[in-house]
Every structure is written in structure tokens, then in C-alpha cells.
mmCIF file of C-alpha atoms in Angstrom:
data_model
loop_
_atom_site.group_PDB
_atom_site.id
_atom_site.type_symbol
_atom_site.label_atom_id
_atom_site.label_comp_id
_atom_site.label_asym_id
_atom_site.label_seq_id
_atom_site.Cartn_x
_atom_site.Cartn_y
_atom_site.Cartn_z
ATOM 1 C CA UNK A 1 -64.166 82.036 95.693
ATOM 2 C CA UNK A 2 -62.478 85.564 94.990
ATOM 3 C CA UNK A 3 -61.437 87.092 98.260
ATOM 4 C CA UNK A 4 -60.756 90.819 99.696
ATOM 5 C CA UNK A 5 -58.688 92.355 101.430
ATOM 6 C CA UNK A 6 -61.067 92.414 104.808
ATOM 7 C CA UNK A 7 -62.349 95.941 105.721
ATOM 8 C CA UNK A 8 -61.427 97.123 108.711
ATOM 9 C CA UNK A 9 -64.736 98.341 111.465
ATOM 10 C CA UNK A 10 -63.412 101.829 111.440
ATOM 11 C CA UNK A 11 -65.462 104.586 110.325
ATOM 12 C CA UNK A 12 -62.446 106.665 108.832
ATOM 13 C CA UNK A 13 -61.823 103.755 107.443
ATOM 14 C CA UNK A 14 -65.559 102.563 105.726
ATOM 15 C CA UNK A 15 -65.875 106.856 104.940
ATOM 16 C CA UNK A 16 -62.524 106.829 103.651
ATOM 17 C CA UNK A 17 -64.275 104.186 101.622
ATOM 18 C CA UNK A 18 -67.340 104.836 100.794
ATOM 19 C CA UNK A 19 -66.995 108.483 99.940
ATOM 20 C CA UNK A 20 -64.621 106.845 97.656
ATOM 21 C CA UNK A 21 -67.265 105.260 96.016
ATOM 22 C CA UNK A 22 -70.099 107.882 96.200
ATOM 23 C CA UNK A 23 -71.465 107.996 99.279
ATOM 24 C CA UNK A 24 -71.922 112.630 99.662
ATOM 25 C CA UNK A 25 -69.434 113.728 102.628
ATOM 26 C CA UNK A 26 -72.642 114.037 104.422
ATOM 27 C CA UNK A 27 -73.462 110.303 105.531
ATOM 28 C CA UNK A 28 -70.988 108.956 107.331
ATOM 29 C CA UNK A 29 -70.584 105.614 109.691
ATOM 30 C CA UNK A 30 -69.639 106.702 113.650
ATOM 31 C CA UNK A 31 -69.084 104.450 116.822
ATOM 32 C CA UNK A 32 -72.330 103.408 118.330
ATOM 33 C CA UNK A 33 -70.560 102.471 122.059
ATOM 34 C CA UNK A 34 -74.116 101.608 123.435
ATOM 35 C CA UNK A 35 -77.112 101.591 123.259
ATOM 36 C CA UNK A 36 -78.083 103.428 126.170
ATOM 37 C CA UNK A 37 -80.246 106.974 126.136
ATOM 38 C CA UNK A 38 -77.093 108.906 127.775
ATOM 39 C CA UNK A 39 -74.724 107.032 125.128
ATOM 40 C CA UNK A 40 -77.548 106.979 122.350
ATOM 41 C CA UNK A 41 -77.483 111.196 122.496
ATOM 42 C CA UNK A 42 -74.265 111.145 120.868
ATOM 43 C CA UNK A 43 -75.167 109.791 117.671
ATOM 44 C CA UNK A 44 -75.901 111.911 115.301
ATOM 45 C CA UNK A 45 -79.423 112.002 113.884
ATOM 46 C CA UNK A 46 -80.467 110.864 111.436
ATOM 47 C CA UNK A 47 -79.486 107.507 111.564
ATOM 48 C CA UNK A 48 -80.419 105.808 108.377
ATOM 49 C CA UNK A 49 -78.514 102.290 109.470
ATOM 50 C CA UNK A 50 -76.664 100.611 112.191
ATOM 51 C CA UNK A 51 -73.923 97.894 111.119
ATOM 52 C CA UNK A 52 -73.944 95.458 114.330
ATOM 53 C CA UNK A 53 -70.570 93.110 114.584
ATOM 54 C CA UNK A 54 -70.329 90.220 116.955
ATOM 55 C CA UNK A 55 -68.853 86.966 117.026
ATOM 56 C CA UNK A 56 -70.880 83.906 115.098
ATOM 57 C CA UNK A 57 -71.143 80.764 116.845
ATOM 58 C CA UNK A 58 -71.495 77.522 115.384
ATOM 59 C CA UNK A 59 -74.938 77.271 115.142
ATOM 60 C CA UNK A 60 -74.955 80.996 113.506
ATOM 61 C CA UNK A 61 -72.520 79.267 111.058
ATOM 62 C CA UNK A 62 -74.343 76.651 109.937
ATOM 63 C CA UNK A 63 -76.923 78.900 109.087
ATOM 64 C CA UNK A 64 -74.373 81.595 106.518
ATOM 65 C CA UNK A 65 -75.771 80.874 103.500
ATOM 66 C CA UNK A 66 -79.730 80.125 103.896
ATOM 67 C CA UNK A 67 -81.655 82.375 102.379
ATOM 68 C CA UNK A 68 -82.608 85.724 103.798
ATOM 69 C CA UNK A 69 -86.834 85.968 104.070
ATOM 70 C CA UNK A 70 -88.517 86.265 100.968
ATOM 71 C CA UNK A 71 -88.973 89.936 102.040
ATOM 72 C CA UNK A 72 -89.111 91.840 98.828
ATOM 73 C CA UNK A 73 -88.965 95.532 100.299
ATOM 74 C CA UNK A 74 -85.665 94.194 101.963
ATOM 75 C CA UNK A 75 -82.194 95.107 99.777
ATOM 76 C CA UNK A 76 -80.053 92.304 100.105
ATOM 77 C CA UNK A 77 -77.050 90.633 97.654
ATOM 78 C CA UNK A 78 -75.380 87.207 98.252
ATOM 79 C CA UNK A 79 -71.854 87.550 99.849
ATOM 80 C CA UNK A 80 -70.136 84.670 97.483
ATOM 81 C CA UNK A 81 -66.895 86.622 98.403
ATOM 82 C CA UNK A 82 -64.175 85.597 101.042
ATOM 83 C CA UNK A 83 -63.371 88.523 103.784
ATOM 84 C CA UNK A 84 -65.884 90.926 101.954
ATOM 85 C CA UNK A 85 -68.661 91.281 104.934
ATOM 86 C CA UNK A 86 -67.470 94.800 106.143
ATOM 87 C CA UNK A 87 -68.737 95.188 102.709
ATOM 88 C CA UNK A 88 -71.440 93.727 102.037
ATOM 89 C CA UNK A 89 -72.615 94.976 105.710
ATOM 90 C CA UNK A 90 -72.004 98.563 103.526
ATOM 91 C CA UNK A 91 -74.227 98.160 101.075
ATOM 92 C CA UNK A 92 -77.019 96.314 102.324
ATOM 93 C CA UNK A 93 -77.219 99.738 104.315
ATOM 94 C CA UNK A 94 -77.251 102.249 101.857
ATOM 95 C CA UNK A 95 -78.631 99.699 99.443
ATOM 96 C CA UNK A 96 -82.270 99.826 102.911
ATOM 97 C CA UNK A 97 -81.799 103.181 103.435
ATOM 98 C CA UNK A 98 -81.710 104.555 99.936
ATOM 99 C CA UNK A 99 -78.736 107.459 100.523
ATOM 100 C CA UNK A 100 -78.560 109.248 97.945
ATOM 101 C CA UNK A 101 -75.691 108.892 96.099
ATOM 102 C CA UNK A 102 -72.855 111.605 94.059
ATOM 103 C CA UNK A 103 -74.471 110.815 90.310
ATOM 104 C CA UNK A 104 -72.705 108.350 88.295
ATOM 105 C CA UNK A 105 -70.564 106.197 90.798
ATOM 106 C CA UNK A 106 -69.430 103.492 91.760
ATOM 107 C CA UNK A 107 -72.671 103.505 93.974
ATOM 108 C CA UNK A 108 -75.133 105.068 91.679
ATOM 109 C CA UNK A 109 -74.135 102.875 88.834
ATOM 110 C CA UNK A 110 -74.522 99.281 91.402
ATOM 111 C CA UNK A 111 -77.935 99.947 92.111
ATOM 112 C CA UNK A 112 -79.454 101.274 89.676
ATOM 113 C CA UNK A 113 -78.292 98.479 87.764
ATOM 114 C CA UNK A 114 -79.420 95.709 90.722
ATOM 115 C CA UNK A 115 -82.028 97.318 91.825
ATOM 116 C CA UNK A 116 -84.408 94.821 90.231
ATOM 117 C CA UNK A 117 -81.852 91.660 90.413
ATOM 118 C CA UNK A 118 -82.073 88.857 92.565
ATOM 119 C CA UNK A 119 -79.228 88.796 95.561
ATOM 120 C CA UNK A 120 -77.888 85.491 93.208
ATOM 121 C CA UNK A 121 -77.124 88.792 90.363
ATOM 122 C CA UNK A 122 -76.454 90.945 92.542
ATOM 123 C CA UNK A 123 -74.184 89.581 93.778
ATOM 124 C CA UNK A 124 -72.878 87.962 89.455
ATOM 125 C CA UNK A 125 -72.796 91.571 89.329
ATOM 126 C CA UNK A 126 -70.494 92.908 91.731
ATOM 127 C CA UNK A 127 -67.859 89.672 91.649
ATOM 128 C CA UNK A 128 -67.717 91.026 87.746
ATOM 129 C CA UNK A 129 -67.193 94.498 89.048
ATOM 130 C CA UNK A 130 -63.060 95.663 87.831
#
């Protein structure tokens, strides 16, 4: 299994990464400090997606690799690259938010090419990328 350097769960790092791949500067990842109403007011609007990080327990570990729901409206790529969970989470967020990307950017080319692919074929395309 190919392995990547883990992506730090830090909005500044994530924004630098996705902006270099073609996400416009006006779309950003931010920290969410909680779901209480007084904390939610600090989140810029509109919200396109939420990346939720949490530790896996043994039961969840066993489910890793199971097929996602067969809802064709949900953009999903199978993760087969070690240490790529942050990158895969960002791709899931961007693919389902239907974000606009900079023309001819990596994100634009990847999502255009993978739009009608299966999750496994999207993984193949991602693994084959330079």
C-alpha cells in the first residue's frame, strides 16, 4: 500500500494545501470549537462541509474498508493510501460541496476526470497521480 506523509489537522496547513491544488482563496477550512449556538456564530458562512476527526475504537476499526452507502449522489473515493485520511477527508468535503475550482488546476482535473467513476476507480486515479 502506498503511504503519504500525514496531513496535519490544522486549518492553516489544510488551506495552504488545497489552495495550492486549485481551491479559490475565498473558500477555507476553519476550526469548529463546538456545536453550542454561542460557538457556532464564529463559523464563517456559508458552510460547505464539516470534517469530523475522532479516534477509532476496535469496533470501528473492523468496519474500515466496508463499502459506503450506495447513494450515487454522494461523492466518495476509497482510501487505499496509508496516512492519507486528511487528504481523503478534504477530497470528500470538496467533492460533495460541489465547490468551484480554479480552471485547469489539479482539483478541477481530478474531479472532472473522476466524476462518473466508482470509488475504486477514483482511488486508482489518485494513486496513479504524480
